[in-house]
mmCIF file of C-alpha atoms in Angstrom:
data_model
loop_
_atom_site.group_PDB
_atom_site.id
_atom_site.type_symbol
_atom_site.label_atom_id
_atom_site.label_comp_id
_atom_site.label_asym_id
_atom_site.label_seq_id
_atom_site.Cartn_x
_atom_site.Cartn_y
_atom_site.Cartn_z
ATOM 1 C CA MET H 26 -8.702 5.404 1.793
ATOM 2 C CA LYS H 27 -6.307 7.165 4.612
ATOM 3 C CA LYS H 28 -7.730 4.311 7.233
ATOM 4 C CA PHE H 29 -4.552 3.983 9.395
ATOM 5 C CA GLU H 30 -2.796 7.235 8.051
ATOM 6 C CA GLU H 31 0.987 8.043 8.680
ATOM 7 C CA LYS H 32 0.725 11.430 8.687
ATOM 8 C CA THR H 33 4.375 13.049 8.142
ATOM 9 C CA LEU H 34 6.112 15.059 10.335
ATOM 10 C CA THR H 35 9.322 15.580 8.674
ATOM 11 C CA SER H 36 10.572 14.572 4.992
ATOM 12 C CA GLU H 37 14.325 14.463 3.529
ATOM 13 C CA THR H 38 15.184 13.828 -0.147
ATOM 14 C CA ILE H 39 18.086 12.348 -0.035
ATOM 15 C CA TYR H 40 18.319 11.355 -3.207
ATOM 16 C CA GLN H 41 17.377 12.626 -7.194
ATOM 17 C CA GLY H 42 18.143 10.271 -9.844
ATOM 18 C CA LYS H 43 17.485 10.117 -13.516
ATOM 19 C CA ILE H 44 14.682 7.693 -12.877
ATOM 20 C CA ILE H 45 13.992 7.832 -8.737
ATOM 21 C CA ASP H 46 14.457 9.696 -6.212
ATOM 22 C CA LEU H 47 14.942 8.486 -2.494
ATOM 23 C CA GLN H 48 12.861 10.216 0.410
ATOM 24 C CA ILE H 49 13.351 9.433 4.055
ATOM 25 C CA ASP H 50 10.119 10.253 6.284
ATOM 26 C CA GLU H 51 9.272 10.260 9.451
ATOM 27 C CA VAL H 52 5.594 9.618 10.081
ATOM 28 C CA GLU H 53 3.122 9.381 13.566
ATOM 29 C CA LEU H 54 1.680 5.980 13.465
ATOM 30 C CA PRO H 55 -2.095 5.517 14.185
ATOM 31 C CA ASN H 56 -1.334 4.810 18.210
ATOM 32 C CA GLY H 57 0.801 8.257 18.199
ATOM 33 C CA LYS H 58 4.077 6.726 18.155
ATOM 34 C CA THR H 59 6.859 7.839 15.317
ATOM 35 C CA SER H 60 8.597 5.828 12.557
ATOM 36 C CA LYS H 61 10.776 6.071 9.662
ATOM 37 C CA ARG H 62 9.609 5.377 5.917
ATOM 38 C CA GLU H 63 11.893 4.324 3.400
ATOM 39 C CA LEU H 64 10.377 5.545 0.056
ATOM 40 C CA ILE H 65 11.488 5.953 -3.535
ATOM 41 C CA LYS H 66 9.276 8.158 -6.359
ATOM 42 C CA HIS H 67 9.205 6.764 -9.231
ATOM 43 C CA PRO H 68 7.446 8.718 -12.120
ATOM 44 C CA GLY H 69 5.418 5.963 -13.202
ATOM 45 C CA ALA H 70 5.634 3.424 -16.026
ATOM 46 C CA VAL H 71 3.729 1.859 -19.186
ATOM 47 C CA ALA H 72 4.085 -1.600 -20.283
ATOM 48 C CA VAL H 73 2.099 -3.492 -23.312
ATOM 49 C CA ILE H 74 0.770 -6.250 -24.485
ATOM 50 C CA ALA H 75 1.818 -6.206 -28.424
ATOM 51 C CA LEU H 76 -0.395 -8.985 -29.868
ATOM 52 C CA THR H 77 0.730 -9.625 -33.616
ATOM 53 C CA PRO H 78 -2.266 -10.384 -36.268
ATOM 54 C CA GLU H 79 -1.964 -13.695 -35.512
ATOM 55 C CA GLY H 80 -1.970 -13.770 -31.568
ATOM 56 C CA ARG H 81 1.245 -13.915 -30.690
ATOM 57 C CA ILE H 82 2.715 -12.002 -27.660
ATOM 58 C CA VAL H 83 5.980 -9.561 -29.231
ATOM 59 C CA MET H 84 8.501 -9.935 -25.752
ATOM 60 C CA VAL H 85 11.805 -8.116 -25.503
ATOM 61 C CA GLU H 86 14.481 -9.955 -23.637
ATOM 62 C CA GLN H 87 17.141 -7.432 -22.349
ATOM 63 C CA TYR H 88 19.635 -6.609 -19.790
ATOM 64 C CA ARG H 89 18.543 -5.623 -16.276
ATOM 65 C CA LYS H 90 21.960 -4.046 -13.565
ATOM 66 C CA ALA H 91 19.929 -4.504 -10.955
ATOM 67 C CA LEU H 92 19.385 -8.434 -11.298
ATOM 68 C CA GLU H 93 22.711 -8.860 -12.578
ATOM 69 C CA LYS H 94 20.912 -10.659 -15.507
ATOM 70 C CA SER H 95 18.678 -10.313 -18.764
ATOM 71 C CA ILE H 96 15.322 -11.476 -18.352
ATOM 72 C CA VAL H 97 11.928 -11.375 -20.795
ATOM 73 C CA GLU H 98 9.447 -9.158 -20.704
ATOM 74 C CA ILE H 99 6.931 -7.266 -22.744
ATOM 75 C CA PRO H 100 7.785 -3.941 -23.516
ATOM 76 C CA ALA H 101 7.802 -1.518 -21.215
ATOM 77 C CA GLY H 102 9.080 2.391 -19.906
ATOM 78 C CA LYS H 103 8.812 4.854 -17.550
ATOM 79 C CA LEU H 104 6.742 7.804 -18.201
ATOM 80 C CA GLU H 105 8.144 10.867 -19.394
ATOM 81 C CA PRO H 106 7.389 14.279 -18.231
ATOM 82 C CA GLY H 107 4.459 15.620 -19.656
ATOM 83 C CA GLU H 108 3.533 12.564 -21.883
ATOM 84 C CA GLU H 109 0.371 11.351 -21.815
ATOM 85 C CA PRO H 110 1.180 7.468 -20.830
ATOM 86 C CA VAL H 111 -0.741 6.221 -24.064
ATOM 87 C CA LYS H 112 2.001 7.994 -26.307
ATOM 88 C CA THR H 113 4.336 6.252 -24.128
ATOM 89 C CA ALA H 114 3.172 3.326 -24.498
ATOM 90 C CA ALA H 115 3.184 3.565 -28.301
ATOM 91 C CA ARG H 116 6.784 5.438 -28.654
ATOM 92 C CA GLU H 117 8.053 2.487 -26.257
ATOM 93 C CA LEU H 118 6.553 -0.269 -28.604
ATOM 94 C CA GLU H 119 7.935 0.996 -31.613
ATOM 95 C CA GLU H 120 11.648 1.717 -29.883
ATOM 96 C CA GLU H 121 11.813 -1.571 -28.758
ATOM 97 C CA THR H 122 9.986 -3.509 -30.763
ATOM 98 C CA GLY H 123 9.647 -2.210 -34.404
ATOM 99 C CA TYR H 124 6.116 -2.324 -34.498
ATOM 100 C CA GLY H 125 3.263 -0.187 -34.477
ATOM 101 C CA CYS H 126 -0.586 -0.073 -33.485
ATOM 102 C CA GLU H 127 -3.304 1.753 -34.796
ATOM 103 C CA ASN H 128 -5.380 1.560 -31.733
ATOM 104 C CA LEU H 129 -3.116 1.212 -28.384
ATOM 105 C CA ARG H 130 -6.356 0.379 -25.523
ATOM 106 C CA HIS H 131 -5.693 0.754 -21.694
ATOM 107 C CA LEU H 132 -6.365 -2.157 -19.730
ATOM 108 C CA ILE H 133 -5.390 -1.675 -16.175
ATOM 109 C CA SER H 134 -3.105 0.225 -13.843
ATOM 110 C CA PHE H 135 -1.248 -1.538 -10.332
ATOM 111 C CA TYR H 136 1.589 -0.380 -8.532
ATOM 112 C CA THR H 137 4.228 -2.904 -8.663
ATOM 113 C CA SER H 138 6.207 -3.165 -5.044
ATOM 114 C CA PRO H 139 3.744 -0.367 -2.263
ATOM 115 C CA GLY H 140 6.084 -1.105 0.775
ATOM 116 C CA PHE H 141 9.020 0.834 -0.674
ATOM 117 C CA ALA H 142 8.394 2.578 -4.096
ATOM 118 C CA ASP H 143 4.621 4.587 -5.819
ATOM 119 C CA GLU H 144 5.833 3.264 -8.984
ATOM 120 C CA LEU H 145 2.448 2.987 -11.073
ATOM 121 C CA VAL H 146 2.124 0.257 -14.114
ATOM 122 C CA HIS H 147 -0.382 1.284 -16.973
ATOM 123 C CA LEU H 148 -1.033 -1.757 -18.747
ATOM 124 C CA TYR H 149 -1.726 -1.906 -22.583
ATOM 125 C CA ILE H 150 -2.402 -3.329 -24.919
ATOM 126 C CA ALA H 151 -1.812 -3.184 -28.597
ATOM 127 C CA GLU H 152 -3.504 -5.523 -31.032
ATOM 128 C CA ASN H 153 -3.321 -6.058 -34.773
ATOM 129 C CA ILE H 154 0.361 -4.513 -34.184
ATOM 130 C CA ALA H 155 2.549 -3.439 -37.848
ATOM 131 C CA ARG H 156 5.823 -3.528 -38.136
ATOM 132 C CA ILE H 157 6.841 0.410 -38.887
ATOM 133 C CA GLU H 158 9.523 1.259 -42.082
ATOM 134 C CA ASP H 159 12.035 3.365 -40.047
ATOM 135 C CA ALA H 160 11.170 2.984 -36.386
ATOM 136 C CA ARG H 161 12.759 4.551 -33.912
ATOM 137 C CA GLY H 162 14.937 2.328 -32.116
ATOM 138 C CA PRO H 163 16.049 2.101 -28.221
ATOM 139 C CA ASP H 164 17.385 4.563 -26.304
ATOM 140 C CA GLU H 165 20.899 4.661 -26.841
ATOM 141 C CA ASP H 166 21.811 2.463 -23.208
ATOM 142 C CA GLU H 167 19.138 -0.051 -24.050
ATOM 143 C CA PHE H 168 19.562 -3.004 -25.920
ATOM 144 C CA VAL H 169 17.214 -6.030 -27.099
ATOM 145 C CA ASP H 170 15.894 -8.967 -28.238
ATOM 146 C CA LEU H 171 12.608 -9.793 -29.978
ATOM 147 C CA ILE H 172 10.513 -12.900 -29.242
ATOM 148 C CA GLU H 173 6.844 -13.827 -30.181
ATOM 149 C CA VAL H 174 4.846 -16.482 -28.167
ATOM 150 C CA THR H 175 1.614 -17.553 -28.060
ATOM 151 C CA VAL H 176 -0.657 -16.658 -24.814
ATOM 152 C CA GLU H 177 -0.023 -20.913 -23.868
ATOM 153 C CA GLU H 178 3.487 -20.710 -24.314
ATOM 154 C CA ALA H 179 3.678 -17.717 -22.414
ATOM 155 C CA LEU H 180 2.051 -19.222 -19.339
ATOM 156 C CA ASN H 181 4.103 -22.246 -20.146
ATOM 157 C CA LEU H 182 6.905 -19.754 -19.837
ATOM 158 C CA ILE H 183 5.473 -18.462 -16.412
ATOM 159 C CA LYS H 184 4.996 -22.515 -14.939
ATOM 160 C CA GLU H 185 8.603 -23.479 -16.753
ATOM 161 C CA LYS H 186 9.370 -20.368 -14.534
ATOM 162 C CA LYS H 187 11.503 -18.538 -17.587
ATOM 163 C CA ILE H 188 9.515 -15.781 -17.050
ATOM 164 C CA TYR H 189 9.459 -13.883 -13.889
ATOM 165 C CA ASP H 190 8.707 -10.467 -14.060
ATOM 166 C CA ALA H 191 5.830 -9.578 -12.368
ATOM 167 C CA LYS H 192 4.427 -6.821 -14.727
ATOM 168 C CA THR H 193 5.269 -9.332 -17.716
ATOM 169 C CA ALA H 194 2.640 -12.526 -15.840
ATOM 170 C CA TYR H 195 0.769 -10.167 -14.723
ATOM 171 C CA ALA H 196 0.062 -9.167 -18.748
ATOM 172 C CA VAL H 197 -0.069 -12.754 -19.712
ATOM 173 C CA GLN H 198 -2.737 -13.628 -17.148
ATOM 174 C CA TYR H 199 -4.686 -11.029 -17.909
ATOM 175 C CA LEU H 200 -4.467 -12.140 -21.121
ATOM 176 C CA GLN H 201 -5.512 -15.570 -20.876
ATOM 177 C CA LEU H 202 -8.629 -14.271 -18.311
ATOM 178 C CA GLN H 203 -10.304 -11.412 -20.455
ATOM 179 C CA GLN H 204 -13.160 -12.562 -21.373
ATOM 180 C CA PHE H 205 -14.013 -12.373 -17.029
ATOM 181 C CA TYR H 206 -12.221 -8.780 -17.499
ATOM 182 C CA LYS H 207 -14.931 -8.128 -19.918
ATOM 183 C CA MET U 21 21.401 -15.347 -19.070
ATOM 184 C CA LYS U 22 23.988 -12.347 -19.151
ATOM 185 C CA LYS U 23 23.297 -11.517 -23.022
ATOM 186 C CA PHE U 24 23.834 -7.809 -23.216
ATOM 187 C CA GLU U 25 25.601 -7.844 -20.049
ATOM 188 C CA GLU U 26 26.350 -4.409 -18.828
ATOM 189 C CA LYS U 27 30.059 -4.098 -17.113
ATOM 190 C CA THR U 28 30.310 -2.743 -13.479
ATOM 191 C CA LEU U 29 32.814 0.220 -13.710
ATOM 192 C CA THR U 30 32.204 1.512 -10.479
ATOM 193 C CA SER U 31 29.695 1.443 -7.669
ATOM 194 C CA GLU U 32 28.398 3.590 -5.135
ATOM 195 C CA THR U 33 26.685 2.568 -1.862
ATOM 196 C CA ILE U 34 23.838 5.939 -1.433
ATOM 197 C CA TYR U 35 22.406 5.298 1.435
ATOM 198 C CA GLN U 36 22.014 2.081 3.415
ATOM 199 C CA GLY U 37 18.394 1.909 5.222
ATOM 200 C CA LYS U 38 16.276 -0.769 7.535
ATOM 201 C CA ILE U 39 14.731 -2.131 4.274
ATOM 202 C CA ILE U 40 16.275 -0.505 0.926
ATOM 203 C CA ASP U 41 19.691 0.431 -0.033
ATOM 204 C CA LEU U 42 20.223 3.508 -2.904
ATOM 205 C CA GLN U 43 22.993 1.994 -5.063
ATOM 206 C CA ILE U 44 24.664 4.111 -8.393
ATOM 207 C CA ASP U 45 26.767 1.588 -10.668
ATOM 208 C CA GLU U 46 28.097 3.055 -13.901
ATOM 209 C CA VAL U 47 28.472 0.604 -16.490
ATOM 210 C CA GLU U 48 29.939 -0.496 -19.207
ATOM 211 C CA LEU U 49 27.519 -0.881 -22.443
ATOM 212 C CA PRO U 50 27.384 -3.815 -25.442
ATOM 213 C CA ASN U 51 28.726 -0.782 -27.448
ATOM 214 C CA GLY U 52 31.594 0.281 -24.868
ATOM 215 C CA LYS U 53 29.995 3.345 -24.103
ATOM 216 C CA THR U 54 29.524 4.067 -19.981
ATOM 217 C CA SER U 55 26.081 4.165 -18.854
ATOM 218 C CA LYS U 56 24.156 5.074 -14.877
ATOM 219 C CA ARG U 57 21.843 2.532 -13.349
ATOM 220 C CA GLU U 58 20.271 3.736 -10.193
ATOM 221 C CA LEU U 59 19.691 0.168 -8.528
ATOM 222 C CA ILE U 60 17.310 -0.939 -5.409
ATOM 223 C CA LYS U 61 19.323 -2.791 -3.418
ATOM 224 C CA HIS U 62 15.982 -5.174 -1.070
ATOM 225 C CA PRO U 63 16.214 -8.178 0.745
ATOM 226 C CA GLY U 64 13.555 -9.618 -0.934
ATOM 227 C CA ALA U 65 10.038 -10.904 0.550
ATOM 228 C CA VAL U 66 6.771 -13.311 0.740
ATOM 229 C CA ALA U 67 3.500 -13.343 0.116
ATOM 230 C CA VAL U 68 0.848 -16.167 1.174
ATOM 231 C CA ILE U 69 -2.875 -16.513 -0.466
ATOM 232 C CA ALA U 70 -4.797 -17.638 2.058
ATOM 233 C CA LEU U 71 -7.038 -19.516 1.978
ATOM 234 C CA THR U 72 -10.657 -20.431 4.018
ATOM 235 C CA PRO U 73 -11.784 -24.479 5.031
ATOM 236 C CA GLU U 74 -14.425 -22.178 3.085
ATOM 237 C CA GLY U 75 -12.297 -21.075 0.208
ATOM 238 C CA ARG U 76 -12.275 -17.168 1.110
ATOM 239 C CA ILE U 77 -9.006 -15.027 0.360
ATOM 240 C CA VAL U 78 -7.842 -12.995 3.683
ATOM 241 C CA MET U 79 -6.563 -10.227 2.367
ATOM 242 C CA VAL U 80 -5.445 -6.694 4.290
ATOM 243 C CA GLU U 81 -6.434 -3.125 4.284
ATOM 244 C CA GLN U 82 -3.042 -1.355 5.681
ATOM 245 C CA TYR U 83 -1.788 2.537 4.619
ATOM 246 C CA ARG U 84 1.082 2.482 2.605
ATOM 247 C CA LYS U 85 3.281 5.436 3.349
ATOM 248 C CA ALA U 86 4.701 5.507 -0.838
ATOM 249 C CA LEU U 87 1.202 5.868 -1.616
ATOM 250 C CA GLU U 88 0.321 8.313 0.347
ATOM 251 C CA LYS U 89 -3.494 5.917 1.057
ATOM 252 C CA SER U 90 -4.696 2.089 2.006
ATOM 253 C CA ILE U 91 -5.262 -0.608 0.086
ATOM 254 C CA VAL U 92 -5.782 -3.599 -0.207
ATOM 255 C CA GLU U 93 -3.759 -6.892 -0.660
ATOM 256 C CA ILE U 94 -2.679 -10.086 0.495
ATOM 257 C CA PRO U 95 -0.362 -10.619 3.195
ATOM 258 C CA ALA U 96 3.544 -10.063 3.040
ATOM 259 C CA GLY U 97 6.367 -9.272 4.441
ATOM 260 C CA LYS U 98 10.282 -8.918 3.588
ATOM 261 C CA LEU U 99 12.980 -11.444 4.294
ATOM 262 C CA GLU U 100 15.121 -11.506 7.655
ATOM 263 C CA PRO U 101 18.204 -12.327 7.613
ATOM 264 C CA GLY U 102 19.190 -15.790 7.724
ATOM 265 C CA GLU U 103 15.353 -16.821 7.380
ATOM 266 C CA GLU U 104 13.581 -19.269 5.744
ATOM 267 C CA PRO U 105 10.953 -18.173 2.854
ATOM 268 C CA VAL U 106 8.878 -20.542 4.035
ATOM 269 C CA LYS U 107 9.067 -19.613 7.864
ATOM 270 C CA THR U 108 8.799 -15.712 7.107
ATOM 271 C CA ALA U 109 5.433 -16.881 5.110
ATOM 272 C CA ALA U 110 4.031 -18.184 8.093
ATOM 273 C CA ARG U 111 4.833 -15.429 10.575
ATOM 274 C CA GLU U 112 3.858 -12.354 8.897
ATOM 275 C CA LEU U 113 0.012 -14.873 7.840
ATOM 276 C CA GLU U 114 -0.061 -15.483 11.035
ATOM 277 C CA GLU U 115 1.074 -11.467 12.655
ATOM 278 C CA GLU U 116 -1.270 -9.579 10.047
ATOM 279 C CA THR U 117 -4.535 -12.168 9.948
ATOM 280 C CA GLY U 118 -3.734 -13.713 12.987
ATOM 281 C CA TYR U 119 -4.276 -17.169 11.699
ATOM 282 C CA GLY U 120 -1.389 -20.319 11.170
ATOM 283 C CA CYS U 121 -1.506 -23.223 8.375
ATOM 284 C CA GLU U 122 -0.125 -26.328 8.801
ATOM 285 C CA ASN U 123 1.329 -26.909 5.369
ATOM 286 C CA LEU U 124 2.615 -23.912 3.198
ATOM 287 C CA ARG U 125 3.450 -24.837 0.124
ATOM 288 C CA HIS U 126 5.808 -22.680 -2.353
ATOM 289 C CA LEU U 127 4.011 -21.306 -5.614
ATOM 290 C CA ILE U 128 5.903 -19.455 -7.574
ATOM 291 C CA SER U 129 8.552 -15.953 -7.848
ATOM 292 C CA PHE U 130 8.596 -12.809 -9.572
ATOM 293 C CA TYR U 131 10.407 -9.178 -9.775
ATOM 294 C CA THR U 132 8.400 -6.832 -8.633
ATOM 295 C CA SER U 133 10.051 -3.982 -10.255
ATOM 296 C CA PRO U 134 13.624 -5.332 -12.484
ATOM 297 C CA GLY U 135 13.837 -1.667 -14.631
ATOM 298 C CA PHE U 136 15.503 -0.686 -10.590
ATOM 299 C CA ALA U 137 15.451 -3.011 -8.384
ATOM 300 C CA ASP U 138 16.054 -6.374 -7.269
ATOM 301 C CA GLU U 139 12.983 -7.183 -5.228
ATOM 302 C CA LEU U 140 12.647 -11.007 -5.631
ATOM 303 C CA VAL U 141 8.882 -12.012 -3.906
ATOM 304 C CA HIS U 142 8.045 -15.917 -3.052
ATOM 305 C CA LEU U 143 4.656 -16.298 -3.195
ATOM 306 C CA TYR U 144 3.472 -19.370 -1.197
ATOM 307 C CA ILE U 145 -0.071 -20.720 -0.618
ATOM 308 C CA ALA U 146 -1.826 -22.034 2.808
ATOM 309 C CA GLU U 147 -4.708 -23.693 2.397
ATOM 310 C CA ASN U 148 -6.999 -24.797 5.070
ATOM 311 C CA ILE U 149 -6.443 -22.334 7.694
ATOM 312 C CA ALA U 150 -6.922 -21.536 11.380
ATOM 313 C CA ARG U 151 -6.819 -19.037 13.801
ATOM 314 C CA ILE U 152 -4.016 -19.243 16.480
ATOM 315 C CA GLU U 153 -5.018 -18.661 19.929
ATOM 316 C CA ASP U 154 -2.459 -15.924 21.229
ATOM 317 C CA ALA U 155 -1.486 -15.359 17.475
ATOM 318 C CA ARG U 156 1.482 -12.663 18.009
ATOM 319 C CA GLY U 157 0.021 -9.772 16.518
ATOM 320 C CA PRO U 158 2.037 -7.279 13.719
ATOM 321 C CA ASP U 159 4.768 -4.769 14.040
ATOM 322 C CA GLU U 160 4.705 -2.265 16.476
ATOM 323 C CA ASP U 161 4.612 0.250 13.292
ATOM 324 C CA GLU U 162 2.279 -1.488 11.492
ATOM 325 C CA PHE U 163 -1.727 -1.373 11.532
ATOM 326 C CA VAL U 164 -3.817 -3.909 9.441
ATOM 327 C CA ASP U 165 -7.859 -4.817 8.483
ATOM 328 C CA LEU U 166 -8.707 -8.048 7.664
ATOM 329 C CA ILE U 167 -10.812 -8.122 4.617
ATOM 330 C CA GLU U 168 -12.039 -12.201 3.411
ATOM 331 C CA VAL U 169 -13.180 -12.568 -0.289
ATOM 332 C CA THR U 170 -13.778 -15.743 -2.726
ATOM 333 C CA VAL U 171 -11.602 -15.885 -5.749
ATOM 334 C CA GLU U 172 -14.646 -14.365 -7.767
ATOM 335 C CA GLU U 173 -15.020 -11.510 -5.706
ATOM 336 C CA ALA U 174 -11.592 -10.449 -5.568
ATOM 337 C CA LEU U 175 -11.216 -10.575 -9.808
ATOM 338 C CA ASN U 176 -14.237 -8.386 -9.846
ATOM 339 C CA LEU U 177 -12.187 -6.191 -7.054
ATOM 340 C CA ILE U 178 -9.412 -6.277 -9.878
ATOM 341 C CA LYS U 179 -11.595 -5.892 -12.579
ATOM 342 C CA GLU U 180 -13.429 -2.423 -10.663
ATOM 343 C CA LYS U 181 -9.794 -1.203 -10.242
ATOM 344 C CA LYS U 182 -10.561 -1.858 -6.290
ATOM 345 C CA ILE U 183 -6.702 -4.202 -6.194
ATOM 346 C CA TYR U 184 -4.511 -2.212 -7.620
ATOM 347 C CA ASP U 185 -1.317 -3.669 -5.582
ATOM 348 C CA ALA U 186 0.361 -6.433 -8.836
ATOM 349 C CA LYS U 187 1.435 -9.229 -6.160
ATOM 350 C CA THR U 188 -2.477 -9.520 -5.071
ATOM 351 C CA ALA U 189 -4.085 -9.353 -8.782
ATOM 352 C CA TYR U 190 -1.203 -11.851 -9.497
ATOM 353 C CA ALA U 191 -2.235 -13.584 -6.258
ATOM 354 C CA VAL U 192 -5.241 -13.967 -7.741
ATOM 355 C CA GLN U 193 -5.228 -14.860 -11.150
ATOM 356 C CA TYR U 194 -2.944 -17.570 -10.288
ATOM 357 C CA LEU U 195 -5.610 -18.926 -8.237
ATOM 358 C CA GLN U 196 -8.112 -18.789 -11.071
ATOM 359 C CA LEU U 197 -5.611 -20.530 -13.332
ATOM 360 C CA GLN U 198 -4.244 -22.928 -11.013
ATOM 361 C CA GLN U 199 -5.660 -26.102 -13.185
ATOM 362 C CA PHE U 200 -3.288 -24.653 -15.731
ATOM 363 C CA TYR U 201 0.038 -24.227 -13.387
ATOM 364 C CA LYS U 202 -0.589 -27.917 -12.402
#
C-alpha cells in the first residue's frame, strides 16, 4: 500500500554502524509540502518461542545498554547478511540457551517501531527442544541467564510488569491465543 | 536489575534529531573486555486502544517512511517534553481520529526494541469514545485514514498478516485476553 506516499527528495546516511544505520530523508508530503524523516535502518531480527517437552518457555535475562538495566526476553538476535531467518533462529537459540530443535516453524512477523525504524522481527516456535552437547556459546559481548516458565507464569509476569519487552509479551500472548491463530 | 551490567567508558552523541538521538557508548563488559553499543534515545510514546460504544477498535492507516509503505496501527504518538502520558494519549486520539474519551486508563507499558532503542510505549484504553466537534486535526506532516474493526476482525487481520505493527497486535491480543489481566 502506498496511500499517502511520501516521495523522497533527498536522502543522507548520517551513520553506518555494526547493527543500525541512521538516515535522514527530506520528503514531499501528499499536500505538496516538505518534511524531514529520521530513519533507522536495521537488518531485521528473529525471536524464538522455545518450548521444553514439559511446555515451559525458555527466556533469557540480559543487560540492555539502551535501557541501562537487565530484562527478561525470549531468545532473539539480528539477521546476518545472507543468512536465512530460520538459520538465524536456530543459531540464536543454540548460542543463547544451549537448546536445539529439529523443526523451527515460522509463526508471524512484525515491525517493532515503524515510526522511525524498519526493524522486522520474524517470530519462530521451537517445540520439544533438547539440550545440545557442546553447544556454541553466546557472542563474546553477550552474557545471559536462563529462565524457564509456563505460559501462565509468563502471562503473570506480563501482568506484574516483570516482562516489558514487546516481542516477548507479543509471543506469550500469541501462544496463549494459538488455537485462534491456527 | 543490573545483572551483567555494562559500565559506560565513553559516550558520544552522534546526532540529535527532532524525534531520536543517536549515541555510541563504549562499554566495559562483565568479563572486563570492551565493546561498542549503538543506542537510539527516544522520548517515549503512547498508544491508545480506542473503543466505540459498539465495541469497535479505531485504527488509523498512515504512510511510514521507514517502511516505504502505509500500514494500519492503533492511534499513537511520541511524548512531548513535560507532557503527562495520559494527556499525550488524549491529544493523539483527538488529532488522529477526531474521537474523545472521558476516562483514559493506563493498561501496560513496553519497550519496543530494547536491543538498540530505549523507546517505552505506554498503552492506554479509551472506552465509549465519542466524536469531538471541531476536533484538532493531525500534525501538519501527518495524513491518516480511519478504520473501525471488532476485536475478532482485528485478530483475523493479524492472522492474515494485514496488521504487522507490534504495538497494534500487542494491544489487540491484550484486549482479547483482558479477562486474564484484570
